[in-house]
Amino acid sequence: DAMVIQNPRYQVTQFGKPVTLSCSQTLNHNVMYWYQQKSSQAPKLLFHYYDKDFNNEADTPDNFQSRRPNTSFCFLDIRSPGLGDAAMYLCATSRGISGGASETQYFGPGTRLLVL
Amino acid sequence: GENVEQHPSTLSVQEGDSAVIKCTYSDSASNYFPWYKQELGKRPQLIIDIRSNVGEKKDQRIAVTLNKTAKHFSLHITETQPEDSAVYFCAASKGSGYSTLTFGKGTMLLVSP
């Protein structure tokens, strides 16, 4: 089945130790998104890519970076995780049709990050 | 930018009752309004969506209505069941090839047997 896959599902890291979260998709969608979701809050958009065009939300901390080496994969790098970065990180994709209506976003299962 | 307000933040109903969640948006250019259901520890899942050229859409027990003039849209769940218990998020976006979603803060729905 076509889907959005995130690995690992759970990630434990130490304060200040770099960590990378990964997302892959078999939907062949043009757009990929990274969200941060903390407990009892809505998902907060960090980055999105239309193909390889990168878009950074204005309030995304400098501590977060992203890479999309090809259509299928996208990575979220947290350079120096702090306790406040503990959250669920959700990857999503959408088709992205030029000139078309807004597109449905499909979410991966998420990676829960714990910072010790 | 877009701002989406969602009410109520929590909603408790008895099994079999109806539940209504309301959202308002600020940007009149928004034209796509999805609703996501998120169970504890799981991903948000799209349950229904509506585009601005439609006033109402139904899918079995779930319906969404849109009032473009007033800039609000609502989720209606009839004959609620305990498995409907979850957090529901509304969102809004505008088409431009691709678009980002602005989410409401969510409504925790609890359906008691």
GROMACS .gro file of C-alpha atoms in nm:
model
  229
    1ASP     CA    1   0.000   0.000   0.000
    2ALA     CA    2   0.116   0.349  -0.078
    3MET     CA    3   0.198   0.527   0.241
    4VAL     CA    4   0.406   0.767   0.448
    5ILE     CA    5   0.664   0.593   0.667
    6GLN     CA    6   0.856   0.740   0.956
    7ASN     CA    7   1.153   0.592   1.135
    8PRO     CA    8   1.216   0.542   1.411
    9ARG     CA    9   0.877   0.548   1.583
   10TYR     CA   10   1.044   0.634   1.914
   11GLN     CA   11   1.374   0.814   1.955
   12VAL     CA   12   1.556   0.884   2.279
   13THR     CA   13   1.844   1.129   2.271
   14GLN     CA   14   2.054   1.318   2.519
   15PHE     CA   15   2.041   1.690   2.573
   16GLY     CA   16   2.257   1.852   2.305
   17LYS     CA   17   2.320   1.532   2.107
   18PRO     CA   18   2.227   1.568   1.738
   19VAL     CA   19   1.945   1.352   1.614
   20THR     CA   20   1.797   1.280   1.270
   21LEU     CA   21   1.444   1.171   1.200
   22SER     CA   22   1.348   1.023   0.866
   23CYS     CA   23   1.041   1.010   0.647
   24SER     CA   24   0.977   0.824   0.326
   25GLN     CA   25   0.677   0.806   0.098
   26THR     CA   26   0.557   0.574  -0.172
   27LEU     CA   27   0.281   0.810  -0.287
   28ASN     CA   28   0.508   0.995  -0.534
   29HIS     CA   29   0.381   1.323  -0.390
   30ASN     CA   30   0.554   1.649  -0.476
   31VAL     CA   31   0.516   1.812  -0.136
   32MET     CA   32   0.653   1.696   0.197
   33TYR     CA   33   0.597   1.863   0.534
   34TRP     CA   34   0.747   1.836   0.881
   35TYR     CA   35   0.533   1.918   1.184
   36GLN     CA   36   0.607   1.932   1.555
   37GLN     CA   37   0.321   1.835   1.784
   38LYS     CA   38   0.339   1.875   2.159
   39SER     CA   39   0.094   1.725   2.401
   40SER     CA   40  -0.260   1.862   2.373
   41GLN     CA   41  -0.161   2.098   2.092
   42ALA     CA   42  -0.222   2.119   1.720
   43PRO     CA   43   0.055   2.021   1.478
   44LYS     CA   44   0.292   2.309   1.418
   45LEU     CA   45   0.449   2.336   1.072
   46LEU     CA   46   0.829   2.349   1.073
   47PHE     CA   47   0.924   2.311   0.704
   48HIS     CA   48   0.783   2.209   0.373
   49TYR     CA   49   0.927   2.119   0.034
   50TYR     CA   50   0.768   2.149  -0.304
   51ASP     CA   51   0.990   1.902  -0.487
   52LYS     CA   52   1.331   2.037  -0.383
   53ASP     CA   53   1.217   2.393  -0.317
   54PHE     CA   54   1.260   2.444   0.056
   55ASN     CA   55   1.028   2.660   0.267
   56ASN     CA   56   1.107   2.744   0.625
   57GLU     CA   57   0.837   2.874   0.859
   58ALA     CA   58   0.937   3.206   1.012
   59ASP     CA   59   0.923   3.082   1.369
   60THR     CA   60   1.104   2.752   1.317
   61PRO     CA   61   1.406   2.751   1.549
   62ASP     CA   62   1.752   2.760   1.393
   63ASN     CA   63   1.821   2.436   1.579
   64PHE     CA   64   1.607   2.253   1.323
   65GLN     CA   65   1.715   2.176   0.969
   66SER     CA   66   1.574   1.962   0.693
   67ARG     CA   67   1.697   1.776   0.385
   68ARG     CA   68   1.514   1.625   0.093
   69PRO     CA   69   1.766   1.435  -0.119
   70ASN     CA   70   1.502   1.293  -0.354
   71THR     CA   71   1.125   1.276  -0.403
   72SER     CA   72   1.078   0.985  -0.166
   73PHE     CA   73   1.282   1.085   0.137
   74CYS     CA   74   1.293   1.376   0.375
   75PHE     CA   75   1.497   1.420   0.693
   76LEU     CA   76   1.463   1.639   1.000
   77ASP     CA   77   1.787   1.721   1.177
   78ILE     CA   78   1.787   1.862   1.529
   79ARG     CA   79   2.136   1.991   1.589
   80SER     CA   80   2.132   2.036   1.965
   81PRO     CA   81   1.810   1.905   2.115
   82GLY     CA   82   1.683   2.075   2.426
   83LEU     CA   83   1.423   1.952   2.671
   84GLY     CA   84   1.168   2.173   2.497
   85ASP     CA   85   1.216   1.981   2.173
   86ALA     CA   86   1.059   1.668   2.316
   87ALA     CA   87   0.749   1.615   2.104
   88MET     CA   88   0.587   1.405   1.834
   89TYR     CA   89   0.731   1.484   1.492
   90LEU     CA   90   0.493   1.424   1.206
   91CYS     CA   91   0.578   1.399   0.839
   92ALA     CA   92   0.306   1.460   0.582
   93THR     CA   93   0.279   1.463   0.205
   94SER     CA   94   0.047   1.608  -0.055
   95ARG     CA   95   0.026   1.582  -0.431
   96GLY     CA   96   0.081   1.952  -0.506
   97ILE     CA   97  -0.074   2.031  -0.841
   98SER     CA   98   0.029   2.351  -1.011
   99GLY     CA   99  -0.273   2.578  -1.045
  100GLY     CA  100  -0.492   2.327  -0.870
  101ALA     CA  101  -0.696   2.348  -0.554
  102SER     CA  102  -0.542   2.290  -0.216
  103GLU     CA  103  -0.437   1.933  -0.164
  104THR     CA  104  -0.509   1.682   0.104
  105GLN     CA  105  -0.222   1.610   0.340
  106TYR     CA  106  -0.148   1.251   0.443
  107PHE     CA  107   0.036   1.203   0.769
  108GLY     CA  108   0.292   0.945   0.870
  109PRO     CA  109   0.266   0.769   1.209
  110GLY     CA  110   0.508   1.012   1.369
  111THR     CA  111   0.831   0.981   1.567
  112ARG     CA  112   0.807   1.050   1.937
  113LEU     CA  113   1.127   1.220   2.054
  114LEU     CA  114   1.235   1.206   2.416
  115VAL     CA  115   1.523   1.425   2.531
  116LEU     CA  116   1.701   1.321   2.848
  117GLY     CA  117  -0.175   3.519   0.782
  118GLU     CA  118  -0.462   3.282   0.833
  119ASN     CA  119  -0.605   3.231   1.182
  120VAL     CA  120  -0.839   2.943   1.267
  121GLU     CA  121  -1.044   2.942   1.585
  122GLN     CA  122  -1.203   2.616   1.703
  123HIS     CA  123  -1.472   2.559   1.965
  124PRO     CA  124  -1.534   2.396   2.200
  125SER     CA  125  -1.200   2.275   2.332
  126THR     CA  126  -1.370   1.977   2.499
  127LEU     CA  127  -1.704   1.814   2.429
  128SER     CA  128  -1.869   1.533   2.623
  129VAL     CA  129  -2.173   1.354   2.484
  130GLN     CA  130  -2.367   1.039   2.551
  131GLU     CA  131  -2.349   0.756   2.301
  132GLY     CA  132  -2.610   0.810   2.033
  133ASP     CA  133  -2.618   1.188   2.071
  134SER     CA  134  -2.496   1.429   1.805
  135ALA     CA  135  -2.177   1.633   1.834
  136VAL     CA  136  -2.100   1.963   1.663
  137ILE     CA  137  -1.760   2.130   1.644
  138LYS     CA  138  -1.727   2.478   1.499
  139CYS     CA  139  -1.440   2.664   1.338
  140THR     CA  140  -1.395   3.014   1.203
  141TYR     CA  141  -1.123   3.137   0.973
  142SER     CA  142  -0.992   3.481   0.894
  143ASP     CA  143  -0.857   3.469   0.537
  144SER     CA  144  -1.134   3.493   0.277
  145ALA     CA  145  -0.892   3.343   0.019
  146SER     CA  146  -0.894   3.008   0.201
  147ASN     CA  147  -1.073   2.748  -0.009
  148TYR     CA  148  -1.002   2.408   0.141
  149PHE     CA  149  -1.118   2.292   0.485
  150PRO     CA  150  -1.021   1.945   0.608
  151TRP     CA  151  -1.108   1.782   0.938
  152TYR     CA  152  -0.866   1.542   1.105
  153LYS     CA  153  -0.931   1.289   1.381
  154GLN     CA  154  -0.639   1.204   1.607
  155GLU     CA  155  -0.656   0.922   1.857
  156LEU     CA  156  -0.412   0.922   2.146
  157GLY     CA  157  -0.057   0.857   2.027
  158LYS     CA  158  -0.159   0.816   1.664
  159ARG     CA  159  -0.135   1.020   1.346
  160PRO     CA  160  -0.400   1.272   1.241
  161GLN     CA  161  -0.631   1.104   0.992
  162LEU     CA  162  -0.847   1.289   0.744
  163ILE     CA  163  -1.213   1.215   0.806
  164ILE     CA  164  -1.381   1.463   0.573
  165ASP     CA  165  -1.297   1.777   0.381
  166ILE     CA  166  -1.483   2.046   0.192
  167ARG     CA  167  -1.387   2.293  -0.077
  168SER     CA  168  -1.520   2.643  -0.106
  169ASN     CA  169  -1.745   2.569  -0.404
  170VAL     CA  170  -1.958   2.337  -0.188
  171GLY     CA  171  -2.180   2.426   0.108
  172GLU     CA  172  -2.222   2.084   0.264
  173LYS     CA  173  -2.072   1.738   0.239
  174LYS     CA  174  -2.177   1.413   0.405
  175ASP     CA  175  -2.012   1.078   0.461
  176GLN     CA  176  -2.229   0.838   0.658
  177ARG     CA  177  -2.251   0.976   1.015
  178ILE     CA  178  -2.020   1.268   0.945
  179ALA     CA  179  -2.106   1.594   0.772
  180VAL     CA  180  -1.933   1.926   0.724
  181THR     CA  181  -2.100   2.257   0.645
  182LEU     CA  182  -1.932   2.572   0.515
  183ASN     CA  183  -2.055   2.930   0.527
  184LYS     CA  184  -1.814   3.136   0.318
  185THR     CA  185  -1.987   3.464   0.392
  186ALA     CA  186  -1.951   3.419   0.765
  187LYS     CA  187  -1.618   3.239   0.726
  188HIS     CA  188  -1.708   2.946   0.941
  189PHE     CA  189  -1.738   2.572   0.898
  190SER     CA  190  -1.865   2.298   1.123
  191LEU     CA  191  -1.827   1.924   1.176
  192HIS     CA  192  -2.140   1.728   1.262
  193ILE     CA  193  -2.125   1.373   1.394
  194THR     CA  194  -2.456   1.194   1.440
  195GLU     CA  195  -2.528   0.879   1.641
  196THR     CA  196  -2.196   0.908   1.822
  197GLN     CA  197  -2.017   0.594   1.934
  198PRO     CA  198  -1.743   0.545   2.195
  199GLU     CA  199  -1.489   0.490   1.914
  200ASP     CA  200  -1.557   0.847   1.799
  201SER     CA  201  -1.372   0.963   2.113
  202ALA     CA  202  -1.059   1.145   1.995
  203VAL     CA  203  -0.920   1.491   1.931
  204TYR     CA  204  -1.060   1.658   1.620
  205PHE     CA  205  -0.873   1.932   1.436
  206CYS     CA  206  -1.014   2.164   1.175
  207ALA     CA  207  -0.783   2.334   0.928
  208ALA     CA  208  -0.790   2.584   0.645
  209SER     CA  209  -0.570   2.649   0.345
  210LYS     CA  210  -0.573   2.830   0.013
  211GLY     CA  211  -0.481   2.683  -0.321
  212SER     CA  212  -0.165   2.795  -0.492
  213GLY     CA  213  -0.021   2.483  -0.646
  214TYR     CA  214   0.037   2.357  -0.299
  215SER     CA  215  -0.057   2.506   0.030
  216THR     CA  216   0.004   2.486   0.400
  217LEU     CA  217  -0.264   2.407   0.654
  218THR     CA  218  -0.350   2.633   0.943
  219PHE     CA  219  -0.492   2.417   1.220
  220GLY     CA  220  -0.740   2.500   1.489
  221LYS     CA  221  -0.637   2.412   1.844
  222GLY     CA  222  -0.842   2.096   1.852
  223THR     CA  223  -1.151   1.961   2.027
  224MET     CA  224  -1.135   1.663   2.258
  225LEU     CA  225  -1.454   1.464   2.206
  226LEU     CA  226  -1.551   1.211   2.471
  227VAL     CA  227  -1.841   0.979   2.397
  228SER     CA  228  -1.967   0.799   2.705
  229PRO     CA  229  -2.144   0.462   2.672
   0.00000   0.00000   0.00000
